[in-house]
Coordinates of C-alpha atoms in Angstrom, one line a residue:
M3 CA 8.9 0.1 121.6
G4 CA 9.5 3.6 120.9
H5 CA 8.0 5.5 117.7
G6 CA 11.2 7.9 117.3
A7 CA 11.2 11.4 118.5
P8 CA 8.5 13.9 117.8
G9 CA 8.4 14.7 114.1
T10 CA 10.6 12.2 112.6
V11 CA 8.1 9.9 111.8
P12 CA 5.3 11.3 109.2
E13 CA 1.5 11.0 110.1
P14 CA -0.4 8.3 108.3
G15 CA -1.2 9.1 104.6
P16 CA -4.4 8.8 103.0
G17 CA -6.4 6.1 103.5
T18 CA -5.5 5.5 107.3
G19 CA -9.2 6.8 108.5
D20 CA -11.0 5.4 111.7
R21 CA -12.1 2.1 111.1
E22 CA -15.7 2.9 112.7
H23 CA -15.9 5.4 109.8
A24 CA -14.9 2.6 107.4
G25 CA -17.7 0.7 108.6
L26 CA -15.6 -2.3 109.9
T27 CA -17.2 -4.7 112.2
A28 CA -15.8 -5.2 116.0
D29 CA -15.3 -8.8 115.3
R30 CA -11.8 -9.9 116.4
D31 CA -10.8 -11.6 112.8
Q32 CA -11.9 -8.4 110.9
D33 CA -10.3 -6.3 113.1
G34 CA -7.3 -5.2 111.4
T35 CA -4.9 -3.9 114.7
A36 CA -6.1 -7.4 116.4
V37 CA -5.0 -9.7 113.6
L38 CA -1.6 -7.9 113.2
D39 CA -1.0 -8.0 116.9
D40 CA -1.8 -11.6 117.2
L41 CA 0.5 -12.5 114.0
R42 CA 3.3 -10.3 115.4
A43 CA 3.1 -12.4 119.1
A44 CA 3.1 -16.0 117.0
I45 CA 6.1 -14.7 115.1
G46 CA 7.8 -13.8 118.2
R47 CA 7.2 -16.9 120.1
Y48 CA 9.0 -19.1 117.2
V49 CA 11.9 -16.9 116.1
V50 CA 14.2 -14.5 117.8
L51 CA 14.7 -11.6 115.7
P52 CA 17.4 -8.7 115.9
S53 CA 15.0 -6.0 117.2
E54 CA 11.2 -5.1 118.1
E55 CA 11.2 -3.2 114.6
A56 CA 12.5 -6.1 112.8
L57 CA 9.6 -8.2 114.2
T58 CA 7.4 -5.6 113.2
A59 CA 8.6 -5.2 109.6
V60 CA 8.2 -9.3 109.1
T61 CA 4.5 -9.1 110.6
L62 CA 3.6 -6.3 107.9
W63 CA 5.8 -8.1 105.1
V64 CA 3.4 -11.3 105.9
A65 CA 0.3 -9.4 105.8
A66 CA 1.5 -7.6 102.7
S67 CA 1.6 -10.7 100.7
H68 CA -2.3 -10.9 100.9
I69 CA -2.7 -8.1 98.8
Q70 CA -0.1 -8.8 96.2
P71 CA -2.6 -8.3 93.2
A72 CA -2.9 -4.4 94.5
L73 CA 0.7 -3.5 94.9
Q74 CA 3.1 -1.8 92.5
H75 CA 6.1 -3.4 94.2
A76 CA 7.0 -6.6 95.5
P77 CA 9.6 -6.2 98.5
R78 CA 11.8 -9.0 99.1
L79 CA 12.6 -10.1 102.5
A80 CA 16.4 -10.9 103.2
V81 CA 17.1 -12.9 105.9
V82 CA 20.7 -13.0 106.2
G83 CA 23.2 -14.3 108.9
P84 CA 26.8 -14.6 109.4
T85 CA 26.8 -18.3 109.8
K86 CA 24.6 -21.7 110.0
G87 CA 22.3 -22.0 113.1
C88 CA 20.9 -18.3 113.1
G89 CA 17.3 -19.3 112.5
K90 CA 17.0 -18.3 108.9
S91 CA 15.2 -21.5 107.9
R92 CA 13.1 -21.3 111.1
V93 CA 11.9 -17.7 109.9
L94 CA 11.0 -19.4 106.3
D95 CA 9.2 -22.2 108.1
V96 CA 6.7 -19.5 110.0
L97 CA 6.2 -17.6 106.8
H98 CA 5.5 -20.8 104.8
E99 CA 2.5 -21.0 107.0
T100 CA 1.2 -17.2 107.1
V101 CA 2.1 -15.7 103.7
S102 CA -0.5 -15.9 101.1
R103 CA 0.1 -18.7 98.3
P104 CA 3.6 -19.8 99.5
M105 CA 6.0 -21.4 97.0
M106 CA 9.5 -23.0 98.2
T107 CA 12.0 -22.8 95.5
V108 CA 14.5 -24.9 97.0
N109 CA 15.4 -27.3 94.0
T110 CA 12.6 -25.8 92.1
S111 CA 13.3 -25.4 88.3
P112 CA 13.2 -21.7 87.2
A113 CA 10.9 -22.6 84.4
V114 CA 8.1 -24.0 86.9
V115 CA 8.5 -20.6 88.7
F116 CA 8.3 -18.4 85.7
R117 CA 4.9 -20.4 84.8
V118 CA 3.2 -20.1 88.2
I119 CA 3.7 -16.2 88.3
G120 CA 0.7 -14.7 87.0
E121 CA -1.8 -11.8 88.3
D122 CA -2.3 -13.5 91.8
P123 CA 1.3 -14.3 92.0
P124 CA 2.7 -17.0 94.9
T125 CA 5.0 -15.8 97.5
L126 CA 8.2 -17.2 96.9
L127 CA 10.5 -18.5 99.7
V128 CA 14.1 -19.3 98.8
D129 CA 16.4 -21.2 101.4
E130 CA 20.0 -21.3 100.9
A131 CA 19.8 -18.1 98.6
D132 CA 23.5 -17.5 98.7
T133 CA 24.0 -20.6 96.4
I134 CA 22.1 -18.9 93.7
F135 CA 24.2 -15.9 93.6
G136 CA 27.5 -17.2 94.5
P137 CA 30.2 -17.8 92.0
K138 CA 29.4 -21.6 91.5
A139 CA 25.5 -20.8 90.6
G140 CA 25.8 -21.7 86.9
D141 CA 22.5 -22.8 85.8
K142 CA 20.4 -20.6 87.8
E143 CA 21.1 -17.6 85.8
D144 CA 17.1 -17.6 85.2
L145 CA 16.5 -17.6 88.8
R146 CA 18.7 -14.7 89.4
G147 CA 17.3 -12.9 86.7
L148 CA 13.7 -13.2 88.1
L149 CA 14.6 -12.6 91.6
N150 CA 16.0 -9.3 90.5
A151 CA 13.2 -8.2 88.0
G152 CA 10.4 -9.0 90.1
H153 CA 10.7 -6.3 92.6
Q154 CA 8.5 -4.0 90.2
R155 CA 5.2 -4.7 88.2
N156 CA 5.7 -4.9 84.3
R157 CA 9.0 -5.8 84.2
P158 CA 8.4 -9.5 82.2
A159 CA 11.4 -11.8 81.2
W160 CA 11.5 -12.6 77.8
R161 CA 12.0 -16.5 76.5
I162 CA 11.4 -18.6 73.5
S163 CA 8.8 -21.0 74.2
G164 CA 6.7 -23.3 72.8
P165 CA 6.9 -25.9 69.7
E166 CA 6.9 -22.9 67.3
H167 CA 9.3 -20.8 69.5
K168 CA 7.7 -17.9 69.9
A169 CA 9.0 -15.0 72.0
T170 CA 6.9 -15.4 75.2
A171 CA 6.6 -12.8 77.9
F172 CA 6.8 -14.3 81.5
P173 CA 5.8 -12.2 84.4
T174 CA 8.2 -11.8 87.2
F175 CA 6.6 -9.9 89.5
A176 CA 6.2 -11.6 92.9
M177 CA 7.1 -11.1 96.8
A178 CA 10.0 -13.3 97.8
A179 CA 11.7 -14.2 101.0
L180 CA 15.4 -15.1 100.7
A181 CA 17.3 -16.7 103.3
G182 CA 21.3 -17.1 103.2
I183 CA 24.9 -16.8 105.0
G184 CA 26.2 -13.5 104.4
D185 CA 24.8 -10.7 102.5
L186 CA 22.9 -11.3 99.1
P187 CA 23.8 -9.2 95.8
D188 CA 23.3 -5.5 96.3
T189 CA 20.6 -5.9 93.4
I190 CA 18.7 -7.8 96.0
M191 CA 19.5 -5.9 99.3
D192 CA 18.4 -2.5 97.9
R193 CA 15.0 -4.0 97.0
A194 CA 14.6 -5.9 100.5
V195 CA 13.5 -5.5 104.0
V196 CA 16.7 -6.8 105.8
L197 CA 16.7 -9.0 108.6
R198 CA 20.2 -9.6 110.3
V199 CA 19.6 -12.6 112.4
Q200 CA 22.3 -13.8 115.0
K201 CA 22.4 -17.2 117.0
R202 CA 20.0 -17.1 120.0
K203 CA 22.0 -16.0 123.3
P204 CA 22.0 -18.6 126.3
G205 CA 18.8 -16.4 127.9
E206 CA 16.8 -16.2 124.6
H207 CA 14.0 -19.1 124.4
I208 CA 11.7 -19.7 121.6
A209 CA 8.6 -22.0 121.6
P210 CA 9.5 -25.3 119.6
F211 CA 8.1 -25.4 116.1
R212 CA 6.2 -28.7 115.8
S213 CA 3.8 -29.3 113.0
R214 CA 1.0 -30.8 115.0
Y215 CA 0.2 -27.7 116.8
S216 CA 2.3 -25.0 115.2
V217 CA 1.0 -25.3 111.7
P218 CA -2.5 -25.1 112.6
E219 CA -1.9 -22.0 114.7
L220 CA -0.3 -20.1 112.0
N221 CA -2.8 -21.4 109.2
A222 CA -5.6 -19.7 111.4
L223 CA -3.8 -16.7 111.4
R224 CA -3.1 -16.7 107.4
D225 CA -6.8 -17.2 107.3
R226 CA -7.5 -14.7 109.1
L227 CA -5.2 -12.3 107.4
T228 CA -6.9 -13.5 104.1
A229 CA -10.4 -12.6 105.8
W230 CA -9.3 -9.1 106.5
L231 CA -7.4 -8.1 103.3
A232 CA -9.1 -9.8 100.6
P233 CA -12.1 -7.6 100.6
L234 CA -9.5 -4.4 100.8
R235 CA -7.3 -5.0 98.0
S236 CA -8.9 -2.5 95.9
T237 CA -9.0 0.4 98.6
A238 CA -5.2 -0.6 99.0
E239 CA -4.7 -0.3 95.5
G240 CA -5.7 3.5 95.6
L241 CA -3.7 4.3 98.6
V242 CA -0.6 6.7 98.4
P243 CA 0.8 6.6 102.2
Q244 CA 3.1 9.3 103.4
M245 CA 6.6 7.9 103.6
P246 CA 9.7 8.4 105.8
V247 CA 11.8 7.6 103.5
E248 CA 12.4 8.3 99.4
D249 CA 13.4 6.3 96.0
R250 CA 13.9 2.8 96.3
A251 CA 13.5 2.6 100.2
A252 CA 10.1 4.1 99.7
D253 CA 9.2 1.5 97.2
T254 CA 10.2 -1.2 99.4
W255 CA 8.5 -0.1 102.3
E256 CA 5.1 1.0 101.0
P257 CA 3.0 -2.1 101.0
L258 CA 4.3 -2.7 104.6
V259 CA 3.1 0.8 105.3
I260 CA -0.1 0.7 103.4
V261 CA -1.1 -2.5 105.4
A262 CA -0.2 -0.7 108.6
D263 CA -2.6 2.0 107.3
L264 CA -5.5 -0.1 106.8
A265 CA -5.2 -1.7 110.2
G266 CA -5.0 1.7 112.0
G267 CA -4.9 2.2 115.5
H268 CA -0.8 2.0 116.8
W269 CA 0.3 0.0 113.6
P270 CA 0.9 3.3 111.0
S271 CA 3.1 4.9 113.7
R272 CA 4.8 1.5 114.5
A273 CA 5.2 1.0 110.9
R274 CA 7.1 4.2 110.1
A275 CA 9.3 4.2 113.0
A276 CA 10.1 0.5 111.8
C277 CA 11.1 1.9 108.5
L278 CA 13.4 4.7 109.6
A279 CA 15.1 2.4 112.1
M280 CA 15.6 -0.7 109.7
T281 CA 16.5 1.7 106.9
R282 CA 19.0 3.6 109.1
N283 CA 20.6 0.4 110.1
E284 CA 21.4 -0.6 106.5
V285 CA 23.1 2.7 105.8
V286 CA 25.4 2.0 108.6
Q287 CA 25.9 -1.5 107.2
D288 CA 26.6 -0.4 103.8
E289 CA 29.4 2.0 105.4
Q290 CA 30.9 -0.8 106.8
T291 CA 31.0 -3.2 104.0
T292 CA 32.8 -0.2 102.1
L293 CA 35.2 0.0 105.1
K294 CA 35.7 -3.7 105.0
T295 CA 36.4 -3.7 101.1
R296 CA 38.9 -1.0 101.9
L297 CA 40.7 -3.2 104.6
L298 CA 41.0 -6.0 101.9
R299 CA 42.4 -3.8 99.6
D300 CA 44.8 -2.3 101.9
I301 CA 45.9 -5.7 103.1
R302 CA 46.5 -6.5 99.4
R303 CA 48.7 -3.8 99.1
V304 CA 50.7 -4.7 102.2
F305 CA 51.4 -8.1 100.8
E306 CA 52.6 -6.8 97.7
Q307 CA 55.2 -4.5 99.3
Q308 CA 56.6 -7.6 101.4
G309 CA 56.9 -9.6 97.8
D310 CA 53.6 -11.5 98.0
T311 CA 55.2 -13.2 101.3
E312 CA 53.4 -16.6 102.4
A313 CA 52.3 -14.8 105.9
L314 CA 52.7 -11.8 107.8
R315 CA 52.5 -11.5 111.5
S316 CA 49.5 -9.8 112.9
H317 CA 51.9 -7.2 114.3
D318 CA 53.8 -6.0 111.3
L319 CA 50.4 -6.0 109.2
L320 CA 48.9 -3.7 111.6
A321 CA 51.5 -1.5 111.8
A322 CA 51.9 -1.5 108.0
L323 CA 48.0 -0.5 107.9
I324 CA 48.4 2.3 110.4
Q325 CA 51.3 3.9 108.9
D326 CA 49.3 4.6 105.7
A327 CA 48.3 8.5 106.3
E328 CA 45.8 8.3 103.6
A329 CA 44.2 5.2 105.5
P330 CA 41.5 5.5 108.1
W331 CA 43.3 2.8 110.3
A332 CA 45.2 5.3 112.4
E333 CA 42.3 6.8 113.7
Y334 CA 39.8 3.7 113.7
G335 CA 37.9 3.2 117.0
T336 CA 39.5 5.2 120.0
K337 CA 43.1 4.3 119.6
G338 CA 43.5 3.1 116.2
L339 CA 43.0 -0.1 114.5
N340 CA 44.4 -3.1 116.8
A341 CA 44.6 -6.7 116.5
Y342 CA 40.7 -7.2 117.9
H343 CA 39.3 -4.8 115.5
L344 CA 41.4 -6.4 112.4
A345 CA 39.8 -10.1 113.5
N346 CA 36.5 -8.6 113.8
L347 CA 36.6 -6.8 110.4
L348 CA 37.8 -9.9 108.6
R349 CA 35.8 -12.5 110.4
D350 CA 32.9 -12.4 107.8
F351 CA 35.3 -13.0 105.0
G352 CA 36.4 -16.4 106.6
I353 CA 39.9 -14.9 107.5
G354 CA 41.3 -15.1 110.9
P355 CA 44.9 -15.2 112.6
A356 CA 46.4 -18.4 113.5
N357 CA 49.8 -19.5 114.8
H358 CA 52.7 -20.0 111.9
R359 CA 56.1 -20.8 112.0
F360 CA 58.3 -18.8 110.4
E361 CA 61.8 -19.5 108.4
N362 CA 63.8 -18.2 111.4
G363 CA 61.8 -21.1 113.4
R364 CA 59.6 -18.6 115.2
Q365 CA 56.1 -18.7 116.0
A366 CA 53.5 -16.0 115.8
K367 CA 50.0 -15.0 115.5
A368 CA 49.8 -14.3 111.6
Y369 CA 47.7 -14.1 108.5
T370 CA 48.5 -16.2 105.9
R371 CA 48.2 -14.9 102.1
N372 CA 46.3 -17.9 100.8
Q373 CA 43.2 -16.9 103.3
F374 CA 42.9 -14.0 101.4
L375 CA 42.5 -15.3 97.7
D376 CA 38.9 -15.8 98.0
A377 CA 38.0 -12.5 99.4
W378 CA 40.2 -10.6 96.9
A379 CA 38.7 -12.3 94.0
R380 CA 35.1 -11.8 95.3
Y381 CA 35.2 -8.2 96.7
C382 CA 38.4 -6.6 95.0
P383 CA 39.1 -8.5 91.8
D384 CA 40.9 -6.0 90.2
T385 CA 43.5 -5.9 92.9
V386 CA 44.5 -9.6 92.6
P387 CA 47.5 -10.5 90.7
P388 CA 48.4 -14.0 89.6
A389 CA 49.5 -16.2 92.4
P390 CA 53.0 -17.0 92.7
A391 CA 53.0 -20.4 90.9
A392 CA 50.9 -18.9 88.2
A393 CA 53.1 -16.1 87.4
A394 CA 55.9 -18.1 87.3
A395 CA 54.3 -20.3 84.6
A396 CA 53.1 -17.3 82.7
A397 CA 56.9 -16.1 82.8
A398 CA 58.0 -19.6 81.5
S399 CA 55.6 -19.7 78.8
E400 CA 56.6 -16.1 77.5
T401 CA 60.0 -17.6 77.4
L402 CA 59.2 -20.5 75.6
V403 CA 57.4 -18.5 72.9
A404 CA 60.2 -16.2 72.6
R405 CA 62.9 -18.9 72.1
R406 CA 60.9 -20.3 69.5
A407 CA 60.5 -17.3 67.9
Q408 CA 64.2 -16.8 67.7
G409 CA 64.6 -20.5 66.7
K410 CA 66.3 -22.0 69.6
P411 CA 65.2 -25.1 71.4
P412 CA 63.3 -24.6 74.6
T413 CA 65.2 -25.6 77.8
H414 CA 63.9 -28.1 80.0
P415 CA 62.4 -26.6 83.3
T416 CA 64.1 -27.2 86.5
G417 CA 62.9 -28.2 89.7
T418 CA 59.5 -29.8 90.7
L419 CA 56.0 -28.3 89.2
P420 CA 53.7 -27.2 92.1
I421 CA 50.5 -29.7 93.2
G422 CA 47.0 -28.2 93.7
P423 CA 45.6 -24.9 92.9
P424 CA 47.9 -21.8 92.1
G425 CA 49.1 -20.0 95.2
G426 CA 48.8 -23.4 97.4
P427 CA 45.7 -24.8 99.5
A428 CA 43.2 -22.2 100.3
G429 CA 44.0 -22.1 104.2
P430 CA 46.3 -21.4 106.9
R431 CA 49.6 -23.4 107.0
P432 CA 49.4 -25.8 109.7
T433 CA 51.9 -25.5 112.7
R434 CA 54.6 -28.0 112.7

């Protein structure tokens, strides 16, 4: 892999000396470069990651977990994919056998997690993390708070604890890997090294993960990491490496760069190149996310202008979007927003065009209003008016109150009451 253009990657910072001058032995298990090389090769055999830089980042993140007590920040590793079957859980399988003191938090009580985090915390591995932060997370508020606060040392969570009901400070500082479908909240993503995994292409092959031989191999690498890094914790604590990024990105990537500097060889420049590439990629992703949110808002406006009709033909929706002179859609791509672009931008929200029969009996590819209700509620809630049925019910209620205030008997409602959630079923109308 490339190390970036000359001058774009800073030289290794303090503490990156010649390993011979540091008095390290030539034994392979104590050679940081060899340990990281072997770990990187092993991870690459079991998972397909989006880039060489991503593979480097995961390798360094695993190694950094072995010097957690020396770190000031505990970077999150966000393993996100658009659908099931992208290999997110397999990444956690590999991490479980290589990180320091792994702790899977699936179905784990937040109270347990609070009590096991101490001066030498476990490495938290959270599968199905999207269920923790979703609208139905409910009783997982404590775990969400822990994961948000634990990125930085000395951010305890206070709880009333014990038979005497005393206020008790629980440490939250711990490295955590979180795997889930779709992006996690900004509070997590901003503090994370982000892996955007995809389903494997037909030509991409990985080694089968079998406990009988995969676990011993990975555990041996874990033990080599411990043997190499445990004696270097005090050294790592004093390092202040030169970083190619600033602010929170520097906080997140500093532990990984520290490990690379301790290893020496090609790892310091490789780590900084990965840092630059992956943080730049997230800047692009943020811009794309902002664009998608803008699209949802503009589609909401188009439906409003059409009287919140049940469905809009794809052609009509595109025409309305492009006609907005203040929107970016007329200049999107090379010739403006088209049907393919529109479907691609909406895919991550679970929204797509389908055949729809309109009142005139004609069928056409269309987007139904009900498809957007969930996305509008999540990503632009300030633009979501009541669904038509709910609005009608609210209007009827206001009329009833007014009649009672005037001493008039209420009139009986006409027609039938709607059945099901406001706005109808949350999906496209089936073709008749």
